[in-house]
Coordinates of C-alpha atoms in Angstrom, one line a residue:
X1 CA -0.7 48.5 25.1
X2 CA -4.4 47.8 24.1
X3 CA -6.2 46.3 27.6
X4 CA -8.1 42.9 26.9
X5 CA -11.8 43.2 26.7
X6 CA -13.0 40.0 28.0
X7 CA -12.3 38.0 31.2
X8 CA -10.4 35.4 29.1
X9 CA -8.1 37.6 27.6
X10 CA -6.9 39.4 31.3
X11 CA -6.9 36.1 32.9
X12 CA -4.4 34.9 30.0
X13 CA -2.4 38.3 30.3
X14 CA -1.5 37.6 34.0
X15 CA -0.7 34.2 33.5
X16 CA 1.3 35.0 30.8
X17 CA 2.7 37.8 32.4
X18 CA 3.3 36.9 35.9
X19 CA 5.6 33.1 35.7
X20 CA 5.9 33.6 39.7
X21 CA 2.2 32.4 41.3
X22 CA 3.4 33.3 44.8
X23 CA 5.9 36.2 45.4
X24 CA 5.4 37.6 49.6
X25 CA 5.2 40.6 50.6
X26 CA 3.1 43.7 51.2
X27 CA 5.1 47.0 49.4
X28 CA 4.0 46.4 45.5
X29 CA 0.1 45.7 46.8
X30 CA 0.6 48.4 49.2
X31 CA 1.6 50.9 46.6
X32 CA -1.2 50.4 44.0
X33 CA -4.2 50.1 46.6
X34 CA -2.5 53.8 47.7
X35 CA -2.6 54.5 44.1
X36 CA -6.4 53.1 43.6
X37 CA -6.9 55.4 46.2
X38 CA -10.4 53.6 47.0
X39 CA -10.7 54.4 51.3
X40 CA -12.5 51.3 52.6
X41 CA -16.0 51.8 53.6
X42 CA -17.5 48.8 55.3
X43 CA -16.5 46.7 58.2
X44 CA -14.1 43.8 56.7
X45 CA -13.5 40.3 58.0
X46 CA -10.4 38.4 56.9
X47 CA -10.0 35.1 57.5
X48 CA -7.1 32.8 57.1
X49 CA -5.8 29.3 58.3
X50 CA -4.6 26.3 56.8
X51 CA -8.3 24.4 57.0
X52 CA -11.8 25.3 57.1
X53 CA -11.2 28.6 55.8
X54 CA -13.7 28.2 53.0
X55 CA -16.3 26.6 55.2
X56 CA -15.9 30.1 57.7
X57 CA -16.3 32.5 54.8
X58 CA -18.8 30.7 53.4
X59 CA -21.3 30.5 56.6
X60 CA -20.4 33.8 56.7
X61 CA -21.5 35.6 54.1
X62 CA -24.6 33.3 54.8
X63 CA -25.5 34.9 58.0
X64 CA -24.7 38.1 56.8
X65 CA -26.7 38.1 53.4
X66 CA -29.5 36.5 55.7
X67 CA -29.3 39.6 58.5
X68 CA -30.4 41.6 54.4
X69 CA -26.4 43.2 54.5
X70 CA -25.3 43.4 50.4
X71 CA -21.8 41.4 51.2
X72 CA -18.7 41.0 49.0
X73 CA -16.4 37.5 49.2
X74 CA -13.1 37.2 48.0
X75 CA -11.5 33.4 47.8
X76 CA -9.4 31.4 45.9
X77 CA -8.8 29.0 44.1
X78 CA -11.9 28.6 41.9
X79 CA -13.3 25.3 40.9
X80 CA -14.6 26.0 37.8
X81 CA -14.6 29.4 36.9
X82 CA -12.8 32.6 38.1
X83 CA -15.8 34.4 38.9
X84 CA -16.6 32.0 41.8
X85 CA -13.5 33.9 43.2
X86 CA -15.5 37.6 43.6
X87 CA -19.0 37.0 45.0
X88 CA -21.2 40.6 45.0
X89 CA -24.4 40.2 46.6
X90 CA -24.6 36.1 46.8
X91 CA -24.0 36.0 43.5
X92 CA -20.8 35.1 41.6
X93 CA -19.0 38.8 39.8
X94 CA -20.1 39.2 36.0
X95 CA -17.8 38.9 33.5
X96 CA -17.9 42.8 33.0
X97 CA -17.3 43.8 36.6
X98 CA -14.2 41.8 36.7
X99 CA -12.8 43.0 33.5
X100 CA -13.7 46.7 34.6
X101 CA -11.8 46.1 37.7
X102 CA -8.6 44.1 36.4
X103 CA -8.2 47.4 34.1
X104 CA -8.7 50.1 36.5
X105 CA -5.9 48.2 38.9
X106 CA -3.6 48.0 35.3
X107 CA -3.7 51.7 35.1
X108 CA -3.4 52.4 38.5
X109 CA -0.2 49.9 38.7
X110 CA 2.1 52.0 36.1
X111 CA 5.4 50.0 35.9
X112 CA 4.9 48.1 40.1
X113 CA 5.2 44.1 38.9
X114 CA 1.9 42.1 40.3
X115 CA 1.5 38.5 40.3
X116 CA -1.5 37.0 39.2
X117 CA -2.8 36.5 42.8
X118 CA -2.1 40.1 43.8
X119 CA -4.1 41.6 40.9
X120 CA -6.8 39.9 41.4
X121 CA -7.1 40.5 44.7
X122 CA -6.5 44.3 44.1
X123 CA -9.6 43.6 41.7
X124 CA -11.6 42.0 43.6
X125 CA -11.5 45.3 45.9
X126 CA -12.3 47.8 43.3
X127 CA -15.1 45.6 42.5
X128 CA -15.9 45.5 46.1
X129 CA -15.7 49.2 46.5
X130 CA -17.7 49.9 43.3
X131 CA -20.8 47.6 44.0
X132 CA -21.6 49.9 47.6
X133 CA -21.3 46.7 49.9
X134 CA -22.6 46.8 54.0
X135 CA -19.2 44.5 54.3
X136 CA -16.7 42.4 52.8
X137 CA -15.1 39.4 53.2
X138 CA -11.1 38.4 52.5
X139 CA -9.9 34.9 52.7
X140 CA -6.5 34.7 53.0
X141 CA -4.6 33.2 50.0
X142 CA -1.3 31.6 51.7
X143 CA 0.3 32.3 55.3
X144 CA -1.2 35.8 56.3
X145 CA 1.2 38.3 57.6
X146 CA 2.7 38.8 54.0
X147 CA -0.7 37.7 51.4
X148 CA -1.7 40.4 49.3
X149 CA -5.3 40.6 51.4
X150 CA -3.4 41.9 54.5
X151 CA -2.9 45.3 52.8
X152 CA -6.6 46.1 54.3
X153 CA -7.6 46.6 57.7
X154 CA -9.7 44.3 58.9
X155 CA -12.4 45.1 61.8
X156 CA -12.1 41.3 62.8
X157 CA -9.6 38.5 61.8
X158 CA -10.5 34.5 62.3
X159 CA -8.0 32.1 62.0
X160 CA -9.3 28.8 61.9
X161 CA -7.0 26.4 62.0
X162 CA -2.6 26.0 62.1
X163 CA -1.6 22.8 60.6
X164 CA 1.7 22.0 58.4
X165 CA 1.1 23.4 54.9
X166 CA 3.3 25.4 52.3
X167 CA 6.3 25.2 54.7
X168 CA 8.3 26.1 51.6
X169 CA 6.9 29.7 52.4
X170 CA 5.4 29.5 55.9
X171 CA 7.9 28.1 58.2
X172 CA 8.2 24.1 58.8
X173 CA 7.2 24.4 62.4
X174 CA 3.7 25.1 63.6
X175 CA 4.6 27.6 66.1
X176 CA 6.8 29.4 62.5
X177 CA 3.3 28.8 61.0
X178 CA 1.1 29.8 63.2
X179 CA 3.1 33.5 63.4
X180 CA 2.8 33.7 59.9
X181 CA -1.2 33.5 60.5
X182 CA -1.4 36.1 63.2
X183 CA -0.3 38.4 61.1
X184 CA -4.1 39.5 59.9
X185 CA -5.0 40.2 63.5
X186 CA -5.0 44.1 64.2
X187 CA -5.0 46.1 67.3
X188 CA -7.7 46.9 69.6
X189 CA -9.8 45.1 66.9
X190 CA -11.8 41.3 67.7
X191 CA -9.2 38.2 66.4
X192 CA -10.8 34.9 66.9
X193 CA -9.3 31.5 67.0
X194 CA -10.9 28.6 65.7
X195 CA -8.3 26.2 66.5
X196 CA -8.7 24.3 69.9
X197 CA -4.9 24.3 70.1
X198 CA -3.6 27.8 68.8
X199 CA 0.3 28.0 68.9
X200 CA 1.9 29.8 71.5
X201 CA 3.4 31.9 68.8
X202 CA -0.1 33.2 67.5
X203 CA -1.4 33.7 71.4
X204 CA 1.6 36.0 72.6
X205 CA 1.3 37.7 68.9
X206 CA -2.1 38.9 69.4
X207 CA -1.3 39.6 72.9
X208 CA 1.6 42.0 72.4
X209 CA 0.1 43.7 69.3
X210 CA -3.3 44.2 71.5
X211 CA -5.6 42.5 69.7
X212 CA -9.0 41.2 71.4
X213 CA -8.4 38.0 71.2
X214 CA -11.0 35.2 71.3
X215 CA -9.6 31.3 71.4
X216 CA -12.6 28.4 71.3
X217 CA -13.1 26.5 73.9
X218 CA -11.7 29.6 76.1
X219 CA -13.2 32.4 75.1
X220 CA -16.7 30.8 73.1
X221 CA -17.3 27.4 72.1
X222 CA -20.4 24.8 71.5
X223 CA -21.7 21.6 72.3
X224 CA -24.4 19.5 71.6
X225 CA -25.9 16.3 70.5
X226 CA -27.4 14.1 67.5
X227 CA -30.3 16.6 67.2
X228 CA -29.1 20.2 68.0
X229 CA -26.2 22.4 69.6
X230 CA -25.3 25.2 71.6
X231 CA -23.1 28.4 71.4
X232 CA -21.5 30.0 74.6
X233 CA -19.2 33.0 75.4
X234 CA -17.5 33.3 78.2
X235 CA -19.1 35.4 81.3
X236 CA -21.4 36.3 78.2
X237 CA -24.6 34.5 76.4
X238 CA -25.6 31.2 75.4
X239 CA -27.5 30.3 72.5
X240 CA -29.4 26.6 72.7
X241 CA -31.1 24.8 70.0
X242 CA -29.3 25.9 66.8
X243 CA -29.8 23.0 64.0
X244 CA -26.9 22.3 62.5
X245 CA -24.9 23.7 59.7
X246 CA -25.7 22.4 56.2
X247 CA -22.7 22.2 55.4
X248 CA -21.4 18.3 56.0
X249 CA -18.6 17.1 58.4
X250 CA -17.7 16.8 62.5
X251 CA -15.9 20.0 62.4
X252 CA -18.3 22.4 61.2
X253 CA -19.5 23.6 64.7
X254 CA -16.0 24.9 64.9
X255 CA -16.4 27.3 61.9
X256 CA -19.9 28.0 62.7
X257 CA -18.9 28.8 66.5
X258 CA -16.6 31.4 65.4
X259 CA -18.3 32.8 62.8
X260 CA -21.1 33.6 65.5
X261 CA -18.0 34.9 67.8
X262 CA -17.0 37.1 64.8
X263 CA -20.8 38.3 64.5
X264 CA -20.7 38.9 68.4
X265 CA -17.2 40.6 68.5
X266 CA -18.9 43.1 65.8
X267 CA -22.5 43.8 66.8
X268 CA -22.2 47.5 67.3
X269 CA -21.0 48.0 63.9
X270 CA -22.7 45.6 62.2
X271 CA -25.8 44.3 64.4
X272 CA -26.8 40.6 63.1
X273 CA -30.3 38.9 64.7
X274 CA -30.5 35.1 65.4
X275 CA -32.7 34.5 63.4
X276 CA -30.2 35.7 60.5
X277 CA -27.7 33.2 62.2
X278 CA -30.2 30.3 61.9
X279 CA -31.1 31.0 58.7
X280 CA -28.0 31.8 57.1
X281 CA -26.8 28.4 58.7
X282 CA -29.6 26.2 56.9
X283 CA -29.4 27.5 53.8
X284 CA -25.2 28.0 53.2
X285 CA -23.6 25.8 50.2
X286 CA -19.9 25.2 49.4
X287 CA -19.2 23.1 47.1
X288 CA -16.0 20.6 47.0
X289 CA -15.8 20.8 50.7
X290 CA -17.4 16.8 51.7
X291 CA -19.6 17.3 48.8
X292 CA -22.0 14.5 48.8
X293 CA -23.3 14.7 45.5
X294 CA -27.5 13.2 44.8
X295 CA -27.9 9.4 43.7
X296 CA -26.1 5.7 43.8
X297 CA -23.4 5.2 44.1
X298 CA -22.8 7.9 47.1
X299 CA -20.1 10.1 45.6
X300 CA -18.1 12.6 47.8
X301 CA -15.6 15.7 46.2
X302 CA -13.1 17.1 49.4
X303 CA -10.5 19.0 48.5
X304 CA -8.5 18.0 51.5
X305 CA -5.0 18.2 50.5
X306 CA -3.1 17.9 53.9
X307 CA -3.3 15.8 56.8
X308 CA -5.1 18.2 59.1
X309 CA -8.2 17.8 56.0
X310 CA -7.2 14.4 55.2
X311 CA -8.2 13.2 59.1
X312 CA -11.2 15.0 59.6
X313 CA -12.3 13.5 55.9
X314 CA -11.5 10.3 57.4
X315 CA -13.8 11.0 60.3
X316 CA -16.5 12.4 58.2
X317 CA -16.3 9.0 55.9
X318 CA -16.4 7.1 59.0
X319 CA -19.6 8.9 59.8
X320 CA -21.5 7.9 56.9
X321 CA -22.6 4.6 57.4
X322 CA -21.8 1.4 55.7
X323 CA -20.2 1.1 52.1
X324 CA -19.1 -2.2 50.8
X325 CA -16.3 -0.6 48.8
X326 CA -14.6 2.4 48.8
X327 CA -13.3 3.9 45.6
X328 CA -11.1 6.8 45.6
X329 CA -10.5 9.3 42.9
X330 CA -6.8 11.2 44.1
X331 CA -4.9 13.7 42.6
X332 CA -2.1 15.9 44.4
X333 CA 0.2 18.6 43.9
X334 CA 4.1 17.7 44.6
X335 CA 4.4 20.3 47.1
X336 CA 1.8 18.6 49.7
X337 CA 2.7 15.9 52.3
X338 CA 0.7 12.8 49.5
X339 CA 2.3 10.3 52.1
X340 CA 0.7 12.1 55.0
X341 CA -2.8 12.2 53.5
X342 CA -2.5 8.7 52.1
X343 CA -1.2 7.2 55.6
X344 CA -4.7 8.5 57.3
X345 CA -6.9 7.3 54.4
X346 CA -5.8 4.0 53.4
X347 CA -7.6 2.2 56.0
X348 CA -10.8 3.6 54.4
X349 CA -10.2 2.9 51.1
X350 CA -10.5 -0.3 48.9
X351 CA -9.5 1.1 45.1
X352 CA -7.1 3.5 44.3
X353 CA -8.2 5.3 41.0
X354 CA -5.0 7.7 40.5
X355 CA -5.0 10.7 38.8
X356 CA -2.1 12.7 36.8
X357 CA -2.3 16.4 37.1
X358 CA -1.1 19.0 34.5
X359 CA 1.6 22.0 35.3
X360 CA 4.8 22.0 36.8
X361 CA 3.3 21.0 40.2
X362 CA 1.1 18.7 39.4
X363 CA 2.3 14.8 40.2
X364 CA 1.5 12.2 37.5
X365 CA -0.5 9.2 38.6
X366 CA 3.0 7.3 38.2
X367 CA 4.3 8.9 41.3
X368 CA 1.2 9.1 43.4
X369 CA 1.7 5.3 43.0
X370 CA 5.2 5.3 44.1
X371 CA 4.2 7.2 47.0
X372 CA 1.7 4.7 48.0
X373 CA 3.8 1.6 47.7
X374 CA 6.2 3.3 49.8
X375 CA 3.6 3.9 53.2
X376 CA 2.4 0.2 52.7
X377 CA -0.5 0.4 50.0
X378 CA -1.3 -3.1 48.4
X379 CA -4.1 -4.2 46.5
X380 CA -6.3 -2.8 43.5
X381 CA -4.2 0.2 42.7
X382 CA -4.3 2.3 39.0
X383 CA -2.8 5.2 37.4
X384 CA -5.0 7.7 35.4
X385 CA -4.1 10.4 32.4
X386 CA -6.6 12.7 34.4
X387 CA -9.2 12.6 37.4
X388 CA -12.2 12.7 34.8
X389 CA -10.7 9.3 33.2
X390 CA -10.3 7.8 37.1
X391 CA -13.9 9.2 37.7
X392 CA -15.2 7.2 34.6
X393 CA -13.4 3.8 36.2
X394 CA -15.1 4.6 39.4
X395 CA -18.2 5.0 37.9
X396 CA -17.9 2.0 35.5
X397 CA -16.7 -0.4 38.8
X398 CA -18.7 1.3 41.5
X399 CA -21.5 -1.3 42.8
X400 CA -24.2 1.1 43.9
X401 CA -24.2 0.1 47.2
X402 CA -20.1 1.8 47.0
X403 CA -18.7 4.7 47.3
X404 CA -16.9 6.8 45.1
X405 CA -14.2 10.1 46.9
X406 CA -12.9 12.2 45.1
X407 CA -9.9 14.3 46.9
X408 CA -6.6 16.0 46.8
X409 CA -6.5 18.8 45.1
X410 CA -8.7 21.6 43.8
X411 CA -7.8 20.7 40.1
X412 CA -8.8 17.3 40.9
X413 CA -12.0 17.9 42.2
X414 CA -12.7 20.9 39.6
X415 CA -11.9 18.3 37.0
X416 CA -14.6 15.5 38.2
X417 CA -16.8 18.3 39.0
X418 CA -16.9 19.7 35.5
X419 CA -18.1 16.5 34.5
X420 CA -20.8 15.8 36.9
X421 CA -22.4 19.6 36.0
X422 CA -21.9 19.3 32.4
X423 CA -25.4 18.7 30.9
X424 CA -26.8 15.0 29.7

């Protein structure tokens, strides 16, 4: 079979080829990284969790590119284009590096079936190993114990949060989910907790496997004030006038805290200076995670999609000052808890702009209305084709003393997203 030669064509293959998006389980990746036969050569992190996942990888690759380490982050989904998924270097993989990798991973496969997730992640490694990184970064995709990233050995695993999500696959019990989670930790090697509440189930996991386990508020932590904060480590150091994150939102300290656990748990294999801390800190982005976009009306993009992210959204609204009106843009996929997310949001909202989303999982605006009648939603309430046509309501109604969220899913916030970068 002749091998596409552009991004578009592999990305078409795999869809094409692989109906199943999520399929567990370790032997298939197994056998083609053996077959790759690419020996890792850089201290990895992997991080997984149900929330703030993205926030922790992105702050840090910050610190790392910041300490002058050439770093390599894998995550998914994408917002607007795949190559947001493989970062080399701070910068988003080229076209040409991604289709050189999806092809050597094709050969290397012979007849072993892949989804779509697991051969991408298997090429985002051979891009990884052919760029000659200081260290790489894996964020989990679903779960842990069984996503294709757990087929490498990490030298430090951060969970960051357990919360009720994909109980379809995970478990519908948070000490099920919270196994499923501890299954990146490794023995003998640093596995931090973000989560102020970790299961008993990922605790006694990491305990009987050996791991060096680090729980927040036990083992490290932070506090602080309006101006500045403070990490701490147990019988260890402290670390006083840090400025905080730029990423937005309450529970940033949390990711931040852990990713300077991670950078502590680490240090004799990969040394990073404060100052590369501080730094990294000011100057990290992430976009679609509170999002607080430039200009009147104030307009947020969140990809909270369960109500662990819907609640601390709420909180970070509340935080914000006074708006007159709320509008909000939604859009959700039918395997997420909508009533959940809705129940915690409501309050805050005036409008409800809804959105239809396209594929088999994607709920049309019709039922997100249903939805909302049912957990006692009245007032101004409408139905969309597509989040860019409830955007465009928004922006039409929106005094500029509002506010405008967008939130849900990542399609719904790619969709409004690709509007609001597409040139005037």
């Amino acid at each position: 079979m002749q091998l596409p030669e552009s991004l578009e064509g592999w990305l078409g293959l795999l869809e094409a080829r692989h109906g199943q998006s999520i399929q567990l389980g370790l032997d298939r990746v197994r056998a083609v990284r053996d077959a790759l036969d690419l020996p890792q050569t850089c201290p990895v992190f992997t991080i997984g969790g149900t929330n703030g996942k993205g926030s922790t990888c992105a702050l840090l690759e910050a610190v790392l590119l910041a300490a002058g380490y050439r770093v390599g982050l894998y995550t998914s989904p994408h917002l607007l284009k795949y190559n947001e998924r493989v970062r080399i270097d701070g910068r988003d993989a080229s076209d040409e590096a991604l289709v050189a990798a999806f092809a050597e991973v094709e050969r290397a496969r012979g007849e072993i079936p892949l989804t779509y997730f697991e051969h991408g992640t298997l090429a985002a490694w051979v891009a990884f190993c052919r760029a000659g990184l200081d260290a790489i970064i894996l964020e989990v995709g679903l779960g842990g114990r069984l996503d294709a990233v757990n087929v490498f050995e990490p030298d430090c695993a951060i969970v960051t949060s357990v919360a009720m999500d994909h109980m379809d696959y995970l478990g519908d019990t948070r000490e099920a989910i919270g196994f499923e989670k501890a299954g990146i930790f490794r023995a003998g090697r640093p596995a931090i907790c973000s989560d102020p509440m970790p299961p008993a189930s990922l605790v006694a996991h990491a305990e009987a496997i050996g791991a060096r386990l680090w729980v927040t508020g036990r083992d490290f932590g932070f506090a602080g004030d309006q101006n500045q904060w403070a990490f701490w480590l147990a019988g260890g150091s402290r670390r006083g006038g840090l400025a905080y994150p730029a990423l937005r939102g309450t529970n940033q300290l949390l990711n931040a805290s852990a990713v300077m656990a991670a950078c502590e748990a680490v240090r004799e294999i990969l040394p990073v200076p404060m100052q590369a801390i501080r730094q990294g800190f000011m100057l990290v982005e992430l976009p679609g995670r509170f999002q607080v976009l430039p200009g009147r009306p104030a307009v947020v993009l969140d990809v909270a999609h369960n109500p662990q992210a819907a609640g601390v959204l709420n909180e970070n609204l509340a935080s914000m000052g006074y708006f007159p009106e709320t509008w909000a843009v939604l859009g959700m996929l039918g395997d997420k808890d909508v009533a959940g997310v809705v129940r915690l949001l409501r309050d805050r909202v005036d409008h409800w702009l809804l959105a239809s989303l396209p594929g088999p999982r994607g709920l049309s605006a019709a039922r997100l209305a249903e939805i909302l009648r049912e957990v006692g939603v009245s007032g101004d309430v409408r139905e969309h084709d597509s989040p860019q046509a409830a955007y465009q309501v928004a922006r039409e109604g929106a005094a500029e003393g509002d506010r405008i969220v967008i939130f849900g899913s990542f399609l719904t916030v790619a969709d409004v997203l690709a509007v609001v970068k597409a040139p005037q």
